[in-house]
Amino acid sequence: MMAASPCLRKICTLRGHEDRVWHVAWRPSSRPILASTGADLTIRLWGIDPKKPDWHLLEEVDTSDHHGRTLRALAWDPNGVKLAVASFDASISVWRTVEQQGILKLECITVLSGHENEVKSAAFSSSDKFFASCSRDRSIWVYDAEDTDEYECVALLQSHSQDVKAVKWHPQQDVLFSCSYDDTIKVWGPDGDDWCCKETLEGHESTVWSLSFDSKGSHFVTCSDDRTLRIWAPTGTLPADFSPAENAGSVQSTQARNVKQSSLKRSAFELVKAISLRPLFRGDLVPATAPEAPAPVAPMANGGSQEAPKPRQTRRACRSAPEDACCSWSCVTVLRDFHPRPVYSADWSPRSDVLASACGDDRIRVFQAEDESLLNWECVANELAHKGDVNCVAWGPQTQSGLSLLASAGDDGAVVLWEFG
């Protein structure tokens, strides 16, 4: 018998935020706990327990004493003890979890300042030695976070030419990755007593919003305003003549090109109006590009024509982390024409080769690798998730029945929980 196809099922909608929810992050712990934050200046912890098996609010923290503007992103330390919160007020607060009579609480231990503009993302390294933040001011700050609540900045990194959208540490090494409004991904590592940019990765045609590693750090995925997902691998694991595999969905690329080209014909008034209606801090309109060459056409027996099928690529993917993650990385797979609007978040499942994406069309999608090459992917779920842009997706722990939890956050102020398997 053939194995049943995996499915994505909505569990519940968690309500309470009074404005857009920007980010969700699962706490590393045996007990499933989800943190959420957004424009209402609150941090909320959600969970379940034996006495209350349904998902419910565990803790709500009003951060208005520490922050004056939108809370943009969350990051747990590897032990689930500290929670960092990045804000548009150019600061980051760090909170410690404490148990009080079985009730989980958050206590602010420090507020870090220094960035000149909105802080967009923050991240703890897997070793817990370092902490990083990035900002609209084009800079990345790296802090010494080992065994201290006094975070000392050890490096100020300024290689991106535009707004830095997200930072992420390699899951096994103290190597930092960042993505930006300048359409690039950069790799950062120690250089003697300082840090420097080791590699700049190009390929996306517009803003790169986020990135996520597989569990071993052998590959990572990026998502972009150009409506694509890209899978990356160390260049040294690829043959010299390798070219990225193209996975095409059902969204018509010609329609996307027409939208881009029509933007050139808009009046100045229409452009100003379009920009004003876009969600806050989303980035610019996708620039127009020249039409792509049509796909080869093969004749049909009845005299018609159809696109010639592309040969299926394969390779033996190296699934161990590179010896030094500061190495060169190359795009191995492009997933295009699955999303009709920008992709704001992508997350790689920690248990399998499954990706989740959050799109500006109010939907989430799940992609599953068809084979071990990681060149061929199938969209196995496409669900309407929110009444507005989906800002974040995050894979969580497994349920008791062995299914994977997935959380999404949207402009509608809701957090939605899903199970997949």
XYZ file of C-alpha atoms in Angstrom:
421
model
C 0.000 0.000 0.000
C 1.160 3.533 -0.777
C 1.863 5.765 2.213
C -0.789 8.395 2.852
C 0.130 11.902 1.729
C 0.992 14.251 4.599
C -1.552 16.910 5.397
C -1.667 20.215 7.235
C -4.502 20.633 9.719
C -5.460 23.722 11.674
C -5.579 23.115 15.443
C -6.686 26.476 16.821
C -6.420 30.249 16.587
C -4.873 32.077 19.537
C -6.275 35.573 19.966
C -5.323 38.353 22.328
C -2.909 40.608 20.456
C -4.550 43.930 19.613
C -2.501 44.633 16.493
C -0.328 42.959 13.866
C 1.647 39.927 15.121
C 5.126 40.074 13.669
C 6.864 37.029 15.054
C 6.520 33.701 16.852
C 9.253 31.534 18.398
C 9.089 28.136 20.113
C 10.873 27.784 23.438
C 13.513 25.001 23.499
C 12.074 22.822 26.258
C 10.303 19.529 26.845
C 7.058 21.414 27.361
C 5.633 23.048 24.196
C 5.607 26.821 24.763
C 5.236 29.432 22.044
C 6.166 33.118 22.336
C 4.540 35.772 20.159
C 4.954 39.520 19.815
C 3.950 42.416 17.608
C 2.800 45.978 17.256
C 0.815 46.057 20.525
C 4.070 46.051 22.591
C 3.224 42.799 24.361
C 4.982 39.451 24.653
C 2.646 36.496 25.027
C 3.524 32.952 26.032
C 1.120 30.200 24.957
C 1.076 26.574 26.036
C -0.729 23.514 27.315
C -0.457 21.581 30.567
C -2.038 18.462 32.142
C -4.651 20.530 33.965
C -5.502 22.527 30.830
C -4.925 20.413 27.701
C -6.186 23.099 25.304
C -3.805 25.813 24.112
C -4.127 28.918 26.280
C -2.311 32.063 27.406
C 0.352 31.370 30.030
C 1.848 34.829 30.411
C 1.309 38.317 29.013
C 3.964 41.007 29.418
C 3.395 44.683 28.687
C 6.790 45.999 27.550
C 5.803 49.676 27.345
C 8.145 50.464 30.253
C 11.055 49.224 28.125
C 9.966 49.854 24.528
C 8.176 52.687 22.786
C 7.556 51.174 19.364
C 6.576 47.910 17.649
C 8.212 44.668 18.777
C 9.529 43.080 15.576
C 11.211 39.767 16.458
C 11.861 37.182 19.176
C 14.783 34.838 19.849
C 15.261 32.190 22.561
C 18.677 31.166 23.805
C 19.575 27.465 23.260
C 18.472 26.523 26.785
C 15.118 28.301 26.671
C 16.092 30.456 29.653
C 16.466 33.853 27.968
C 14.231 35.561 25.423
C 15.448 38.504 23.318
C 12.970 40.974 21.836
C 13.938 43.325 18.979
C 12.070 46.615 18.672
C 11.535 49.396 16.162
C 12.687 51.817 18.902
C 16.282 50.772 18.057
C 16.749 48.626 21.172
C 16.670 44.969 22.240
C 15.380 43.777 25.587
C 16.520 40.471 27.105
C 14.192 38.573 29.451
C 14.739 35.646 31.791
C 12.131 32.946 32.409
C 11.374 32.130 36.033
C 8.993 29.622 37.563
C 6.808 30.950 40.367
C 4.598 28.299 41.965
C 4.444 26.438 38.680
C 3.655 29.588 36.711
C 6.082 30.742 34.020
C 7.062 34.420 34.231
C 9.344 36.751 32.281
C 11.676 39.245 33.978
C 13.607 41.890 32.038
C 17.332 41.673 32.799
C 18.742 44.256 30.361
C 17.950 46.567 27.451
C 20.607 46.911 24.751
C 20.891 50.126 22.757
C 23.247 51.344 20.062
C 21.473 50.845 16.759
C 20.416 54.065 15.037
C 17.155 52.739 13.583
C 14.635 49.917 13.898
C 16.062 46.581 15.047
C 14.681 43.899 12.747
C 16.056 40.645 14.172
C 18.135 39.083 16.937
C 19.651 35.653 17.520
C 21.641 33.638 20.077
C 24.404 31.343 18.817
C 24.008 27.601 19.430
C 27.051 27.691 21.722
C 25.370 30.482 23.741
C 28.652 32.410 23.525
C 27.372 35.108 21.178
C 24.295 37.174 20.516
C 23.613 39.213 17.369
C 21.186 41.908 16.255
C 20.557 43.690 12.956
C 18.884 46.914 11.979
C 17.527 49.237 9.384
C 20.749 51.227 9.931
C 22.510 48.550 7.798
C 24.577 47.293 10.709
C 24.917 44.023 12.624
C 26.090 43.977 16.227
C 27.728 40.902 17.757
C 27.795 40.653 21.553
C 29.652 38.459 24.015
C 26.813 36.598 25.763
C 28.717 33.867 27.596
C 27.896 33.496 31.310
C 26.842 37.108 31.731
C 23.846 39.419 31.744
C 26.112 42.295 30.708
C 26.214 42.032 26.930
C 29.423 43.563 25.553
C 29.571 44.425 21.858
C 32.585 42.659 20.350
C 31.987 43.504 16.681
C 30.126 46.062 14.588
C 29.580 44.681 11.081
C 28.790 47.074 8.225
C 29.005 45.382 4.851
C 25.359 45.392 3.748
C 24.416 48.406 1.631
C 20.772 48.430 2.764
C 18.428 47.496 5.617
C 19.409 44.167 7.248
C 16.260 42.067 7.648
C 17.397 39.019 9.637
C 20.339 37.301 11.311
C 20.723 33.579 11.952
C 23.576 31.556 13.472
C 24.749 28.298 11.971
C 23.245 25.513 14.140
C 26.640 23.953 14.971
C 29.230 26.723 14.570
C 29.701 30.315 15.687
C 29.233 31.575 12.136
C 26.606 34.228 11.455
C 24.398 34.606 8.378
C 22.413 37.718 7.466
C 19.987 38.742 4.738
C 19.103 42.171 3.481
C 17.138 44.649 1.431
C 20.230 44.732 -0.815
C 19.131 41.301 -2.172
C 22.119 39.431 -0.689
C 22.977 36.951 2.051
C 26.258 37.465 3.888
C 28.363 35.041 5.919
C 30.286 36.431 8.901
C 32.987 34.848 11.044
C 35.867 35.623 13.401
C 38.996 37.170 11.911
C 41.594 37.255 14.668
C 40.210 39.498 17.390
C 37.580 40.944 15.059
C 34.779 39.716 12.795
C 34.452 40.204 9.046
C 32.321 39.280 6.050
C 33.604 35.984 4.643
C 31.157 35.497 1.758
C 28.418 37.406 -0.082
C 25.770 35.234 -1.722
C 23.785 36.552 -4.665
C 20.867 35.124 -6.616
C 17.665 36.680 -5.323
C 16.275 39.530 -7.413
C 14.807 41.511 -4.523
C 14.802 41.823 -0.720
C 15.791 38.650 1.151
C 13.499 38.454 4.192
C 14.633 35.445 6.199
C 16.666 32.244 6.229
C 16.545 28.920 8.041
C 18.952 25.966 8.341
C 18.293 22.261 8.287
C 19.058 20.555 11.606
C 22.644 19.640 10.687
C 23.611 22.905 9.048
C 24.355 21.309 5.684
C 21.768 23.398 3.785
C 19.652 26.470 4.350
C 16.627 28.095 2.729
C 16.022 31.770 1.971
C 12.846 33.610 0.977
C 12.418 36.869 -0.844
C 10.319 39.679 -2.225
C 11.022 38.069 -5.618
C 8.465 35.386 -4.604
C 10.965 32.529 -4.584
C 12.538 30.150 -2.108
C 16.162 29.172 -2.654
C 18.036 26.203 -1.177
C 21.778 26.679 -0.571
C 24.622 24.191 -0.013
C 28.405 24.458 0.401
C 29.945 25.049 -3.011
C 32.614 22.448 -2.324
C 29.984 19.671 -2.277
C 28.852 20.445 -5.853
C 30.331 19.427 -9.225
C 32.060 22.181 -11.182
C 29.361 22.295 -13.872
C 26.406 22.302 -11.446
C 23.459 24.627 -12.116
C 20.487 25.165 -9.757
C 17.432 22.961 -10.221
C 14.253 24.865 -11.088
C 11.016 23.805 -9.366
C 8.042 25.616 -10.908
C 4.589 25.921 -9.378
C 1.253 26.803 -10.942
C 1.367 30.570 -10.429
C 1.853 31.945 -13.920
C 5.227 33.628 -14.232
C 3.876 35.710 -17.134
C 1.255 37.152 -14.806
C 3.982 38.109 -12.317
C 6.021 39.720 -15.104
C 3.002 41.673 -16.314
C 2.477 43.041 -12.825
C 6.121 44.136 -12.692
C 6.018 45.746 -16.135
C 2.710 47.499 -15.515
C 4.284 49.259 -12.536
C 6.439 51.194 -15.025
C 3.297 52.634 -16.612
C 1.719 53.850 -13.385
C 1.432 57.562 -12.816
C 3.369 59.163 -9.975
C 0.133 59.446 -8.022
C -0.599 55.733 -8.395
C 2.907 54.803 -7.241
C 2.661 56.996 -4.151
C -0.743 55.503 -3.394
C 0.545 51.943 -3.842
C 3.482 52.579 -1.553
C 1.291 54.140 1.127
C -0.987 51.109 1.133
C 1.823 48.594 1.601
C 2.312 47.259 5.140
C 4.754 49.273 7.247
C 8.485 48.594 6.667
C 7.799 45.932 4.024
C 10.347 47.221 1.535
C 10.010 48.641 -1.948
C 7.930 47.473 -4.882
C 9.516 44.599 -6.801
C 11.483 46.234 -9.634
C 10.451 45.547 -13.194
C 12.584 43.142 -15.170
C 12.834 42.179 -18.799
C 10.564 39.317 -19.938
C 12.071 35.882 -19.585
C 12.633 33.745 -22.643
C 9.734 31.352 -23.275
C 10.209 27.702 -22.388
C 11.021 25.329 -25.266
C 7.902 24.107 -27.056
C 7.540 20.506 -28.238
C 5.105 19.497 -31.018
C 2.117 17.307 -30.106
C 0.687 14.470 -32.174
C -2.531 16.429 -32.851
C -0.661 19.395 -34.259
C -0.715 21.457 -31.058
C 2.211 22.192 -28.799
C 3.221 21.922 -25.161
C 6.214 22.931 -23.076
C 8.993 20.376 -23.323
C 9.495 18.674 -19.944
C 12.693 19.629 -18.181
C 15.072 16.782 -17.334
C 14.885 15.803 -13.666
C 18.128 16.576 -11.876
C 19.600 14.488 -9.109
C 22.714 14.465 -6.923
C 23.955 12.878 -3.740
C 23.490 15.624 -1.169
C 26.094 15.917 1.569
C 24.064 16.053 4.798
C 26.830 16.907 7.242
C 27.802 20.458 8.143
C 30.885 21.846 6.384
C 34.078 21.815 8.416
C 33.983 25.605 8.319
C 30.607 27.238 7.641
C 32.455 30.387 6.527
C 32.961 28.570 3.236
C 31.435 29.528 -0.096
C 27.760 28.548 -0.528
C 25.820 28.118 -3.780
C 22.151 27.937 -4.670
C 21.162 24.364 -5.565
C 17.378 24.706 -5.942
C 14.936 27.486 -6.816
C 11.237 27.168 -5.976
C 9.425 29.721 -8.122
C 5.829 30.383 -9.207
C 4.406 28.878 -6.021
C 3.812 32.274 -4.389
C 1.955 35.139 -6.099
C 3.271 37.723 -3.633
C 6.427 38.254 -1.527
C 7.509 35.479 0.834
C 8.228 36.966 4.257
C 9.284 33.915 6.246
C 10.545 30.387 5.652
C 11.406 27.693 8.182
C 13.076 24.287 7.761
C 11.649 21.548 9.965
C 14.168 20.296 12.570
C 13.055 16.697 12.005
C 12.780 16.274 8.237
C 13.291 17.924 4.865
C 10.069 19.915 5.026
C 9.807 23.678 4.536
C 7.063 26.093 5.559
C 6.591 29.528 3.983
C 4.618 32.649 4.894
C 3.335 34.753 2.028
C 1.744 38.134 1.420
C -1.288 36.389 -0.082
C -2.534 35.446 3.441
C -1.512 31.797 2.954
C 1.070 29.358 4.260
C 2.583 26.589 2.174
C 4.467 23.423 3.039
C 7.049 21.880 0.730
C 8.485 18.389 1.050
C 11.662 17.106 -0.582
C 10.868 14.351 -3.088
C 14.252 12.673 -2.733
C 17.561 12.918 -0.913
C 19.091 15.199 -3.540
C 17.096 18.201 -2.219
C 16.725 19.313 -5.837
C 13.093 18.293 -6.284
C 10.344 19.589 -3.987
C 6.582 19.182 -3.900
C 4.105 21.673 -2.475
C 2.059 19.360 -0.238
C -0.052 22.014 1.538
C -1.400 25.441 0.597
C -3.763 26.882 3.214
C -5.468 30.203 3.823
C -4.044 31.088 7.241
C -4.793 34.728 8.058
C -6.923 37.696 7.046
C -3.867 39.631 5.956
C -0.182 39.080 5.271
C 1.416 36.107 6.994
C 4.518 37.499 8.693
C 6.117 34.429 10.244
C 6.052 30.629 10.296
C 7.892 28.459 12.810
C 8.107 24.693 13.226
C 7.652 23.471 16.783
C 7.927 20.206 18.707
C 6.110 16.993 17.901
C 2.698 16.192 19.290
C 2.079 13.013 21.284
C 0.761 11.429 18.091
C 4.036 12.153 16.270
C 2.819 15.080 14.167
C 4.837 18.297 13.807
C 3.502 21.528 15.254
C 3.637 24.654 13.120
C 2.794 28.215 14.163
C 1.956 31.193 11.965
C 1.524 34.898 12.744
C -0.324 37.489 10.704
C -1.391 41.063 10.176
C -4.832 40.103 11.506
C -3.459 39.960 15.055
C -3.845 36.176 15.274
C -1.489 33.317 16.005
C -2.579 30.068 14.351
C -1.405 26.587 15.323
C -1.224 23.728 12.850
C -0.172 20.094 12.848
C 1.519 18.431 9.901
C 2.141 14.809 9.066
